[in-house]
PDB file of C-alpha atoms in Angstrom:
ATOM      1  CA  MET A   1     -10.510  63.390   5.117  1.00  0.00           C
ATOM      2  CA  LYS A   2      -6.749  64.373   5.675  1.00  0.00           C
ATOM      3  CA  ASN A   3      -4.158  61.847   4.809  1.00  0.00           C
ATOM      4  CA  ARG A   4      -0.354  61.024   4.897  1.00  0.00           C
ATOM      5  CA  LEU A   5      -0.026  60.159   1.235  1.00  0.00           C
ATOM      6  CA  LYS A   6       2.620  62.650  -0.013  1.00  0.00           C
ATOM      7  CA  GLU A   7       4.569  62.361   2.892  1.00  0.00           C
ATOM      8  CA  LEU A   8       4.716  58.581   2.816  1.00  0.00           C
ATOM      9  CA  ARG A   9       4.997  58.287  -0.752  1.00  0.00           C
ATOM     10  CA  ALA A  10       7.783  61.056  -0.598  1.00  0.00           C
ATOM     11  CA  GLU A  11       9.727  58.682   2.231  1.00  0.00           C
ATOM     12  CA  HIS A  12       9.444  55.852  -0.647  1.00  0.00           C
ATOM     13  CA  GLY A  13      10.929  57.924  -3.418  1.00  0.00           C
ATOM     14  CA  TRP A  14       7.887  57.186  -5.169  1.00  0.00           C
ATOM     15  CA  SER A  15       6.170  59.459  -7.862  1.00  0.00           C
ATOM     16  CA  GLN A  16       2.385  59.596  -7.965  1.00  0.00           C
ATOM     17  CA  GLN A  17       2.554  57.292 -11.080  1.00  0.00           C
ATOM     18  CA  ALA A  18       4.552  54.790  -9.229  1.00  0.00           C
ATOM     19  CA  LEU A  19       2.297  54.975  -6.242  1.00  0.00           C
ATOM     20  CA  GLY A  20      -0.892  54.608  -8.724  1.00  0.00           C
ATOM     21  CA  GLU A  21       0.949  51.577 -10.123  1.00  0.00           C
ATOM     22  CA  ARG A  22       1.087  49.752  -6.792  1.00  0.00           C
ATOM     23  CA  LEU A  23      -2.554  50.568  -6.035  1.00  0.00           C
ATOM     24  CA  GLU A  24      -3.632  49.365  -9.526  1.00  0.00           C
ATOM     25  CA  GLY A  25      -4.751  52.819 -10.161  1.00  0.00           C
ATOM     26  CA  SER A  26      -3.987  56.139 -11.696  1.00  0.00           C
ATOM     27  CA  ARG A  27      -1.954  58.781 -11.165  1.00  0.00           C
ATOM     28  CA  GLN A  28      -4.942  60.963 -11.606  1.00  0.00           C
ATOM     29  CA  THR A  29      -6.476  59.079  -8.483  1.00  0.00           C
ATOM     30  CA  VAL A  30      -3.043  59.443  -6.350  1.00  0.00           C
ATOM     31  CA  ASN A  31      -3.237  63.336  -7.113  1.00  0.00           C
ATOM     32  CA  ALA A  32      -7.070  63.302  -5.989  1.00  0.00           C
ATOM     33  CA  LEU A  33      -6.482  61.668  -2.682  1.00  0.00           C
ATOM     34  CA  GLU A  34      -3.398  63.733  -1.787  1.00  0.00           C
ATOM     35  CA  THR A  35      -5.141  66.775  -2.380  1.00  0.00           C
ATOM     36  CA  GLY A  36      -8.274  65.502  -0.521  1.00  0.00           C
ATOM     37  CA  LYS A  37     -10.294  65.908  -3.571  1.00  0.00           C
ATOM     38  CA  TYR A  38     -11.598  62.084  -3.165  1.00  0.00           C
ATOM     39  CA  ALA A  39     -11.908  59.832  -0.230  1.00  0.00           C
ATOM     40  CA  PRO A  40     -10.767  56.534  -0.989  1.00  0.00           C
ATOM     41  CA  SER A  41     -13.263  53.338  -0.468  1.00  0.00           C
ATOM     42  CA  LEU A  42     -12.522  50.833   2.192  1.00  0.00           C
ATOM     43  CA  PRO A  43     -10.745  48.207   0.064  1.00  0.00           C
ATOM     44  CA  LEU A  44      -8.719  51.144  -1.552  1.00  0.00           C
ATOM     45  CA  ALA A  45      -7.998  52.177   1.979  1.00  0.00           C
ATOM     46  CA  PHE A  46      -7.063  48.693   2.838  1.00  0.00           C
ATOM     47  CA  LYS A  47      -5.018  48.460  -0.360  1.00  0.00           C
ATOM     48  CA  ILE A  48      -3.177  51.438   0.547  1.00  0.00           C
ATOM     49  CA  GLY A  49      -2.071  50.483   4.092  1.00  0.00           C
ATOM     50  CA  ARG A  50      -0.906  47.337   2.673  1.00  0.00           C
ATOM     51  CA  VAL A  51       1.673  49.186   0.472  1.00  0.00           C
ATOM     52  CA  PHE A  52       3.015  51.092   2.980  1.00  0.00           C
ATOM     53  CA  ASN A  53       2.639  48.391   6.057  1.00  0.00           C
ATOM     54  CA  LEU A  54       0.865  50.644   8.047  1.00  0.00           C
ATOM     55  CA  LYS A  55      -2.801  50.377   9.222  1.00  0.00           C
ATOM     56  CA  ILE A  56      -5.206  52.954   7.565  1.00  0.00           C
ATOM     57  CA  GLU A  57      -5.867  54.929  10.984  1.00  0.00           C
ATOM     58  CA  GLU A  58      -1.772  55.676  10.667  1.00  0.00           C
ATOM     59  CA  ILE A  59      -2.587  57.143   7.053  1.00  0.00           C
ATOM     60  CA  PHE A  60      -6.040  58.724   6.854  1.00  0.00           C
ATOM     61  CA  SER A  61      -7.325  60.891   9.630  1.00  0.00           C
ATOM     62  CA  ASP A  62     -10.770  62.611  10.240  1.00  0.00           C
ATOM     63  CA  GLU A  63     -10.710  66.468   9.087  1.00  0.00           C
ATOM     64  CA  ALA A  64     -12.394  67.350  12.588  1.00  0.00           C
ATOM     65  CA  GLU A  65      -9.421  65.505  14.741  1.00  0.00           C
TER      66      GLU A  65
END
């Protein structure tokens, strides 16, 4: 699953740690999401969408696309 997390995080000037805190998670989770080693659960995907005020489709896309 591809995502724009790194790009969006940079636009906001947030570190992985800062985004992890906003998501009530960890820096390691953010890193795993950004590198594609981990696909978020649906609740986490919606939480990420709320943090960036975007639809999840605007953040995540299928690798096949």
